[in-house]
Tab-separated table of C-alpha atoms in Angstrom:
chain	number	residue	atom	x	y	z
B	528	MET	CA	-208.788	71.332	59.235
B	529	SER	CA	-210.033	67.893	60.230
B	530	VAL	CA	-213.178	67.318	62.232
B	531	LYS	CA	-213.777	64.206	64.299
B	532	PHE	CA	-217.302	62.852	64.532
B	533	SER	CA	-218.346	60.196	66.958
B	534	THR	CA	-220.163	57.145	65.661
B	535	GLY	CA	-223.438	58.223	67.273
B	536	CYS	CA	-223.281	61.722	65.812
B	537	TRP	CA	-222.354	60.377	62.366
B	538	ARG	CA	-225.201	57.831	62.369
B	539	THR	CA	-227.684	60.467	63.479
B	540	GLY	CA	-226.541	62.688	60.604
B	541	CYS	CA	-226.872	59.823	58.147
B	542	THR	CA	-230.439	59.137	59.163
B	543	SER	CA	-231.395	62.805	58.847
B	544	LYS	CA	-230.271	62.722	55.210
B	545	ARG	CA	-232.838	59.975	54.609
B	546	ARG	CA	-235.771	61.726	56.278
B	547	ASN	CA	-237.491	62.099	52.881
B	548	VAL	CA	-238.406	58.381	52.851
B	549	SER	CA	-240.203	58.293	56.201
B	550	SER	CA	-243.457	60.117	56.841
B	551	THR	CA	-242.966	60.432	60.608
B	552	TYR	CA	-239.241	60.993	60.857
B	553	ALA	CA	-239.081	64.128	63.035
B	554	PRO	CA	-241.041	62.939	66.102
B	555	ARG	CA	-239.167	59.637	66.257
B	556	HIS	CA	-235.769	61.159	65.567
B	557	SER	CA	-236.254	63.843	68.238
B	558	TRP	CA	-235.905	61.223	70.988
B	559	VAL	CA	-232.526	60.180	69.647
B	560	THR	CA	-231.199	63.687	68.937
B	561	SER	CA	-232.311	64.982	72.343
B	562	LEU	CA	-229.896	62.507	73.916
B	563	LEU	CA	-227.000	63.964	71.920
B	564	ARG	CA	-227.819	67.649	72.458
B	565	GLY	CA	-224.943	69.325	74.238
B	566	ARG	CA	-222.571	66.395	73.731
B	567	TYR	CA	-220.736	67.717	70.665
B	568	GLY	CA	-219.267	71.019	69.622
B	569	TRP	CA	-218.356	73.681	72.159
B	570	ILE	CA	-220.718	72.531	74.896
B	571	PRO	CA	-219.128	70.258	77.507
B	572	LEU	CA	-220.051	66.591	77.534
B	573	ARG	CA	-222.851	65.562	79.826
B	574	PRO	CA	-224.073	62.082	80.745
B	575	PHE	CA	-227.321	60.770	79.315
B	576	SER	CA	-229.565	57.809	79.956
B	577	TRP	CA	-230.945	55.608	77.185
B	578	THR	CA	-234.665	55.609	78.036
B	579	PRO	CA	-237.241	53.064	76.871
B	580	GLU	CA	-238.822	55.829	74.736
B	581	ALA	CA	-235.517	56.511	72.994
B	582	ASP	CA	-234.966	52.796	72.442
B	583	ARG	CA	-238.444	52.408	70.888
B	584	ALA	CA	-237.874	55.459	68.680
B	585	PHE	CA	-234.480	54.163	67.554
B	586	ARG	CA	-235.830	50.699	66.742
B	587	ASP	CA	-238.813	52.244	64.949
B	588	LEU	CA	-236.486	54.401	62.829
B	589	LYS	CA	-234.452	51.335	61.880
B	590	GLU	CA	-237.626	49.470	60.906
B	591	ARG	CA	-238.947	52.376	58.835
B	592	PHE	CA	-235.693	52.726	56.899
B	593	THR	CA	-235.682	49.059	55.997
B	594	SER	CA	-239.373	48.796	55.088
B	595	ALA	CA	-240.336	52.227	53.761
B	596	PRO	CA	-243.220	52.446	51.282
B	597	ILE	CA	-242.268	52.399	47.637
B	598	LEU	CA	-242.076	55.902	46.215
B	599	THR	CA	-243.572	56.544	42.792
B	600	GLN	CA	-241.977	58.741	40.163
B	601	PRO	CA	-243.787	62.111	39.982
B	602	ASP	CA	-245.755	62.662	36.769
B	603	PRO	CA	-246.274	66.360	35.889
B	604	ALA	CA	-249.374	65.430	33.852
B	605	ARG	CA	-251.240	64.197	36.952
B	606	GLN	CA	-252.494	66.262	39.877
B	607	PHE	CA	-250.313	66.436	42.986
B	608	VAL	CA	-251.713	66.198	46.518
B	609	VAL	CA	-249.696	67.762	49.352
B	610	GLU	CA	-250.702	66.421	52.771
B	611	VAL	CA	-249.247	68.234	55.787
B	612	ASP	CA	-249.354	67.732	59.520
B	613	ALA	CA	-247.727	69.267	62.567
B	614	SER	CA	-247.033	68.067	66.088
B	615	ASP	CA	-245.399	69.490	69.200
B	616	VAL	CA	-241.941	68.493	67.939
B	617	GLY	CA	-242.025	68.658	64.146
B	618	VAL	CA	-243.785	69.159	60.843
B	619	GLY	CA	-244.239	66.636	58.100
B	620	ALA	CA	-245.666	66.347	54.614
B	621	VAL	CA	-246.359	63.805	51.904
B	622	LEU	CA	-246.362	64.565	48.184
B	623	SER	CA	-248.706	62.101	46.461
B	624	GLN	CA	-250.408	61.416	43.159
B	625	ARG	CA	-253.350	59.206	42.241
B	626	SER	CA	-252.425	56.122	40.310
B	627	SER	CA	-254.123	55.632	36.962
B	628	GLU	CA	-254.259	51.871	37.659
B	629	ASP	CA	-255.989	51.704	41.050
B	630	GLY	CA	-257.067	55.326	41.674
B	631	LYS	CA	-255.333	55.370	45.072
B	632	LEU	CA	-252.871	57.973	46.296
B	633	HIS	CA	-249.252	56.824	46.130
B	634	PRO	CA	-246.400	58.766	47.802
B	635	CYS	CA	-243.823	60.508	45.615
B	636	ALA	CA	-241.846	62.040	48.500
B	637	PHE	CA	-241.892	62.536	52.245
B	638	LEU	CA	-240.675	65.515	54.218
B	639	SER	CA	-240.242	66.059	57.929
B	640	ARG	CA	-238.218	68.281	60.154
B	641	ARG	CA	-237.982	69.165	63.792
B	642	LEU	CA	-239.329	72.482	65.034
B	643	SER	CA	-236.851	75.105	66.186
B	644	PRO	CA	-237.167	76.301	69.794
B	645	ALA	CA	-238.994	79.434	68.595
B	646	GLU	CA	-241.356	77.416	66.372
B	647	THR	CA	-242.438	75.249	69.310
B	648	ASN	CA	-244.228	78.361	70.618
B	649	TYR	CA	-246.467	78.526	67.524
B	650	ASP	CA	-250.112	77.596	67.945
B	651	VAL	CA	-251.516	74.616	66.031
B	652	GLY	CA	-252.745	76.693	63.085
B	653	ASN	CA	-249.384	78.361	62.582
B	654	ARG	CA	-247.568	75.024	62.839
B	655	GLU	CA	-249.820	73.625	60.106
B	656	LEU	CA	-249.139	76.716	57.997
B	657	LEU	CA	-245.409	76.290	58.616
B	658	ALA	CA	-245.711	72.708	57.342
B	659	VAL	CA	-247.384	74.006	54.157
B	660	VAL	CA	-244.660	76.625	53.622
B	661	VAL	CA	-241.861	74.091	54.187
B	662	ALA	CA	-243.471	71.524	51.858
B	663	LEU	CA	-244.167	74.001	49.053
B	664	GLY	CA	-240.618	75.323	49.297
B	665	GLU	CA	-239.152	71.823	49.146
B	666	TRP	CA	-241.275	70.594	46.245
B	667	CYS	CA	-241.713	73.813	44.234
B	668	HIS	CA	-239.756	72.357	41.290
B	669	TRP	CA	-242.424	69.666	40.876
B	670	LEU	CA	-245.468	71.750	41.763
B	671	GLU	CA	-244.678	74.768	39.566
B	672	GLY	CA	-244.129	72.577	36.508
B	673	ALA	CA	-247.298	70.524	36.951
B	674	GLU	CA	-249.993	70.698	34.291
B	675	GLN	CA	-252.829	70.631	36.856
B	676	PRO	CA	-253.238	72.700	40.018
B	677	PHE	CA	-252.167	70.897	43.183
B	678	VAL	CA	-254.297	70.294	46.280
B	679	VAL	CA	-253.168	70.873	49.879
B	680	TRP	CA	-254.706	68.789	52.667
B	681	THR	CA	-254.105	69.683	56.321
């Protein structure tokens, strides 16, 4: 069975595979994906308008993918710091470690995802907790094997 994807749908899918290199992927990507909702699959096509907000989000995504911060290789001997945050549209997290050279936190990985329709009803505390659960599930292979306990910042 062959499936046809439009260029817009394919590009949106490609950017979602790279969401681990941008710390604020979900809020910016939601503008773009909201334009495509209902345009593919079994739902009939509907017209959409390219708003200034969507254009800014799209340009910002392009900029972030071409100038993302340099990720450091995780070191299980050093302590991990998991920073999480939640918004009205998504949750995000950064896995960091302090550098032995400058003592500053450097990112090892980023994570973000859009909230489901049910999750948008969560209060702020539960969204933050959801971000912790998602981050710990994603990075458990690094955190469980670490020599030092990790820290979670919300």
